[in-house]
Amino acid sequence: QVQLVESGGGLVQPGGSLRLSCAASGSISSIYAMGWYRQAPGKQRELVGAITGSGSTNYADSVKGRFTISRDNAKNTVYLQMNSLKPEDTAVYYCKLTMLTLSYWGQGTQVTVSS
């Protein structure tokens, strides 16, 4: 079993920054990919970005240049650094760990961007 615990969400003003963390525990292989997703009210869950086991990253066009994903393999933790936040970034953010054919989701953390 794998458990994911997210943290770092909150309320921030437009233009501000937040860093989300996703800590994984349990039966984890060192080779796993982690994705960050978000779901705004009334909208489908969408991929924000992902990082592979080797550290390659990709991002949705809407967050390119503003969001950065990184990982600390020693801590089994993946981070989502969010800068220049906009009101449209408001959503519940989820991390998803993919290991071989299995996927695990975190519980989600609320990010609200508002003045």
Coordinates of N, CA and C in Angstrom, one line a residue:
Q1 N 0.8 -1.2 0.0 CA 0.0 0.0 0.0 C 0.9 1.2 0.0
V2 N 0.4 2.3 -0.6 CA 1.0 3.5 -0.7 C 0.1 4.6 -0.2
Q3 N 0.6 5.5 0.6 CA -0.1 6.6 1.1 C 0.5 7.9 0.7
L4 N -0.3 8.9 0.3 CA 0.2 10.2 -0.2 C -0.5 11.2 0.7
V5 N 0.3 12.1 1.2 CA -0.2 13.2 2.1 C 0.3 14.5 1.5
E6 N -0.7 15.3 1.1 CA -0.4 16.6 0.6 C -0.5 17.7 1.6
S7 N 0.3 18.8 1.4 CA 0.2 19.9 2.3 C 0.7 21.1 1.6
G8 N 0.4 22.3 2.2 CA 0.9 23.5 1.6 C -0.2 24.4 1.0
G9 N -1.4 24.0 0.9 CA -2.4 24.8 0.3 C -2.8 25.9 1.2
G10 N -3.6 26.8 0.7 CA -4.1 27.9 1.5 C -4.6 29.0 0.7
L11 N -4.8 30.2 1.3 CA -5.3 31.4 0.6 C -4.1 32.3 0.3
V12 N -4.1 32.8 -0.9 CA -3.0 33.7 -1.3 C -3.5 34.7 -2.3
Q13 N -2.9 35.9 -2.2 CA -3.4 37.0 -3.1 C -2.8 36.7 -4.5
P14 N -3.5 37.3 -5.5 CA -3.0 37.2 -6.9 C -1.6 37.7 -7.0
G15 N -0.8 37.0 -7.7 CA 0.6 37.3 -7.8 C 1.5 36.7 -6.8
G16 N 0.9 36.0 -5.8 CA 1.6 35.4 -4.7 C 2.1 34.0 -5.1
S17 N 2.7 33.4 -4.1 CA 3.3 32.0 -4.3 C 2.9 31.1 -3.2
L18 N 2.9 29.8 -3.6 CA 2.7 28.7 -2.6 C 3.5 27.6 -3.1
R19 N 3.9 26.7 -2.1 CA 4.6 25.5 -2.4 C 3.8 24.3 -1.8
L20 N 3.3 23.4 -2.7 CA 2.6 22.2 -2.2 C 3.6 21.1 -2.1
S21 N 3.4 20.2 -1.2 CA 4.2 19.0 -1.0 C 3.3 17.8 -1.0
C22 N 3.9 16.7 -1.5 CA 3.2 15.5 -1.6 C 4.2 14.4 -1.1
A23 N 4.0 13.9 0.2 CA 4.9 13.0 0.8 C 4.3 11.6 0.6
A24 N 5.1 10.7 0.1 CA 4.7 9.3 -0.1 C 5.3 8.4 0.9
S25 N 4.5 7.4 1.3 CA 5.0 6.4 2.2 C 4.4 5.0 1.9
G26 N 5.0 4.0 2.4 CA 4.5 2.7 2.1 C 5.5 1.9 1.2
S27 N 4.9 1.0 0.4 CA 5.7 0.2 -0.5 C 6.0 0.9 -1.8
I28 N 7.0 1.7 -1.7 CA 7.4 2.6 -2.9 C 8.7 2.2 -3.5
S29 N 8.6 2.0 -4.8 CA 9.8 1.8 -5.6 C 10.5 3.2 -5.8
S30 N 11.7 3.1 -6.0 CA 12.4 4.4 -6.3 C 12.1 4.9 -7.7
I31 N 11.5 4.1 -8.5 CA 11.2 4.5 -9.8 C 9.7 4.7 -9.9
Y32 N 9.3 6.0 -9.8 CA 7.8 6.3 -9.9 C 7.7 7.7 -10.5
A33 N 6.6 7.9 -11.1 CA 6.2 9.2 -11.6 C 5.2 9.8 -10.7
M34 N 5.2 11.1 -10.6 CA 4.2 11.9 -9.8 C 3.6 13.0 -10.7
G35 N 2.3 13.0 -10.6 CA 1.6 14.1 -11.3 C 0.9 14.9 -10.3
W36 N 0.7 16.2 -10.7 CA -0.1 17.1 -10.0 C -1.3 17.4 -10.8
Y37 N -2.5 17.3 -10.2 CA -3.7 17.6 -10.9 C -4.5 18.7 -10.1
R38 N -5.5 19.3 -10.7 CA -6.3 20.2 -10.0 C -7.7 20.1 -10.5
Q39 N -8.7 20.4 -9.6 CA -10.1 20.4 -10.0 C -10.8 21.6 -9.4
A40 N -11.2 22.5 -10.2 CA -12.0 23.7 -9.8 C -13.5 23.3 -9.7
P41 N -14.2 24.0 -9.0 CA -15.7 23.8 -8.8 C -16.4 23.7 -10.2
G42 N -17.1 22.7 -10.4 CA -17.8 22.6 -11.7 C -17.0 22.2 -12.9
K43 N -15.7 21.9 -12.7 CA -14.9 21.6 -13.8 C -14.3 20.2 -13.6
Q44 N -13.8 19.6 -14.7 CA -13.1 18.3 -14.6 C -11.7 18.5 -14.1
R45 N -11.3 17.4 -13.5 CA -9.9 17.4 -13.0 C -8.9 17.4 -14.2
E46 N -7.9 18.3 -14.0 CA -7.0 18.4 -15.1 C -5.5 18.3 -14.7
L47 N -4.7 17.8 -15.6 CA -3.3 17.7 -15.3 C -2.6 19.0 -15.2
V48 N -1.9 19.3 -14.2 CA -1.1 20.5 -14.0 C 0.3 20.3 -14.6
G49 N 0.9 19.2 -14.1 CA 2.2 18.8 -14.6 C 2.6 17.5 -13.9
A50 N 3.8 17.0 -14.4 CA 4.2 15.7 -13.9 C 5.8 15.7 -13.9
I51 N 6.3 14.7 -13.1 CA 7.7 14.5 -13.1 C 8.0 13.0 -13.1
T52 N 8.9 12.6 -14.0 CA 9.2 11.2 -14.1 C 10.2 10.7 -13.1
G53 N 10.4 9.4 -13.1 CA 11.4 8.9 -12.1 C 12.8 9.4 -12.3
S54 N 13.1 9.8 -13.6 CA 14.4 10.3 -13.9 C 14.5 11.9 -13.7
G55 N 13.3 12.5 -13.4 CA 13.3 13.9 -13.1 C 12.9 14.8 -14.3
S56 N 12.5 14.2 -15.4 CA 11.9 15.0 -16.5 C 10.5 15.5 -16.1
T57 N 10.3 16.7 -16.5 CA 9.0 17.4 -16.2 C 8.3 17.8 -17.4
N58 N 7.0 17.9 -17.3 CA 6.1 18.5 -18.3 C 5.0 19.3 -17.6
Y59 N 4.5 20.3 -18.3 CA 3.5 21.2 -17.6 C 2.4 21.5 -18.6
A60 N 1.2 21.8 -18.1 CA 0.1 22.3 -18.9 C 0.5 23.7 -19.3
D61 N 0.0 24.0 -20.5 CA 0.3 25.4 -21.1 C -0.1 26.5 -20.1
S62 N -1.2 26.3 -19.4 CA -1.7 27.3 -18.5 C -0.8 27.7 -17.3
V63 N 0.2 26.8 -17.0 CA 1.0 27.0 -15.9 C 2.5 27.1 -16.2
K64 N 2.8 26.9 -17.5 CA 4.2 26.9 -17.9 C 4.9 28.3 -17.6
G65 N 6.0 28.2 -17.0 CA 6.8 29.4 -16.7 C 6.4 29.9 -15.3
R66 N 5.3 29.4 -14.7 CA 4.9 29.9 -13.4 C 5.0 28.8 -12.3
F67 N 4.8 27.5 -12.7 CA 4.8 26.4 -11.8 C 6.1 25.5 -12.1
T68 N 6.6 25.0 -11.0 CA 7.8 24.1 -11.1 C 7.6 22.9 -10.2
I69 N 7.8 21.7 -10.8 CA 7.7 20.5 -10.0 C 9.1 20.0 -9.8
S70 N 9.4 19.5 -8.6 CA 10.7 18.9 -8.2 C 10.4 17.8 -7.3
R71 N 11.5 17.0 -7.0 CA 11.3 15.8 -6.2 C 12.6 15.7 -5.3
D72 N 12.3 15.1 -4.1 CA 13.4 14.8 -3.2 C 13.3 13.3 -3.0
N73 N 14.0 12.5 -3.7 CA 13.9 11.0 -3.6 C 14.2 10.5 -2.2
A74 N 15.1 11.1 -1.5 CA 15.5 10.7 -0.2 C 14.3 10.8 0.8
K75 N 13.4 11.8 0.5 CA 12.3 12.0 1.4 C 11.0 11.5 0.8
N76 N 11.1 10.9 -0.4 CA 9.9 10.4 -1.2 C 8.8 11.6 -1.2
T77 N 9.3 12.7 -1.5 CA 8.4 13.9 -1.6 C 8.6 14.6 -2.9
V78 N 7.4 15.0 -3.4 CA 7.4 15.8 -4.6 C 6.8 17.2 -4.3
Y79 N 7.3 18.2 -4.9 CA 6.9 19.6 -4.6 C 6.3 20.2 -5.9
L80 N 5.3 21.1 -5.7 CA 4.8 21.9 -6.7 C 5.0 23.4 -6.3
Q81 N 5.9 24.1 -6.8 CA 6.2 25.5 -6.6 C 5.3 26.3 -7.5
M82 N 4.4 27.1 -7.0 CA 3.5 27.9 -7.8 C 3.8 29.4 -7.5
N83 N 4.2 30.0 -8.6 CA 4.4 31.5 -8.5 C 3.5 32.2 -9.4
S84 N 3.4 33.5 -9.2 CA 2.5 34.4 -10.0 C 1.1 33.8 -10.1
L85 N 0.6 33.5 -9.0 CA -0.7 32.8 -9.0 C -1.8 33.7 -9.4
K86 N -2.8 33.1 -10.1 CA -3.9 33.9 -10.6 C -5.2 33.3 -10.0
P87 N -6.3 34.1 -10.0 CA -7.5 33.6 -9.5 C -8.0 32.3 -10.2
E88 N -7.7 32.2 -11.4 CA -8.1 30.9 -12.2 C -7.3 29.7 -11.7
D89 N -6.3 29.9 -10.9 CA -5.5 28.7 -10.4 C -6.3 28.2 -9.1
T90 N -7.3 28.8 -8.7 CA -8.1 28.3 -7.5 C -8.7 27.0 -7.8
A91 N -8.4 26.0 -7.0 CA -8.8 24.6 -7.2 C -8.4 23.8 -6.0
V92 N -8.8 22.6 -6.0 CA -8.3 21.5 -5.1 C -7.2 20.9 -5.9
Y93 N -6.0 20.8 -5.3 CA -4.8 20.2 -6.0 C -4.6 18.8 -5.4
Y94 N -4.4 17.9 -6.3 CA -4.1 16.5 -6.0 C -2.8 16.0 -6.5
C95 N -2.1 15.2 -5.8 CA -1.0 14.5 -6.4 C -1.4 13.0 -6.7
K96 N -0.7 12.5 -7.7 CA -1.0 11.1 -8.1 C 0.3 10.4 -8.4
L97 N 0.6 9.3 -7.7 CA 1.8 8.6 -7.9 C 1.5 7.4 -8.8
T98 N 2.3 7.2 -9.8 CA 2.2 6.1 -10.7 C 3.4 5.2 -10.6
M99 N 3.2 4.0 -10.3 CA 4.3 3.0 -10.1 C 4.0 1.7 -10.9
L100 N 4.7 1.5 -11.9 CA 4.3 0.4 -12.8 C 2.9 0.6 -13.3
T101 N 2.0 -0.4 -13.0 CA 0.6 -0.3 -13.5 C -0.3 0.3 -12.4
L102 N 0.2 0.7 -11.3 CA -0.6 1.1 -10.2 C -0.6 2.6 -10.0
S103 N -1.7 3.2 -9.6 CA -1.8 4.6 -9.3 C -2.4 4.9 -8.0
Y104 N -1.9 5.9 -7.3 CA -2.4 6.3 -6.0 C -2.7 7.8 -6.0
W105 N -3.7 8.2 -5.3 CA -4.1 9.6 -5.2 C -3.9 10.1 -3.8
G106 N -3.6 11.4 -3.7 CA -3.6 12.0 -2.4 C -5.0 12.5 -2.1
Q107 N -5.2 13.1 -1.0 CA -6.5 13.5 -0.5 C -6.9 14.9 -1.1
G108 N -5.9 15.6 -1.6 CA -6.2 17.0 -2.1 C -6.0 18.1 -1.1
T109 N -5.6 19.2 -1.6 CA -5.4 20.4 -0.8 C -5.9 21.6 -1.5
Q110 N -6.6 22.4 -0.8 CA -7.3 23.6 -1.4 C -6.3 24.7 -1.6
V111 N -6.3 25.3 -2.8 CA -5.6 26.5 -3.1 C -6.6 27.5 -3.6
T112 N -6.6 28.7 -2.9 CA -7.5 29.7 -3.2 C -6.7 31.0 -3.5
V113 N -6.9 31.6 -4.7 CA -6.2 32.8 -5.1 C -7.2 33.9 -5.1
S114 N -7.1 34.8 -4.2 CA -8.2 35.9 -4.1 C -7.6 37.1 -3.4
S115 N -8.1 38.2 -3.7 CA -7.7 39.4 -3.0 C -8.7 39.7 -1.9

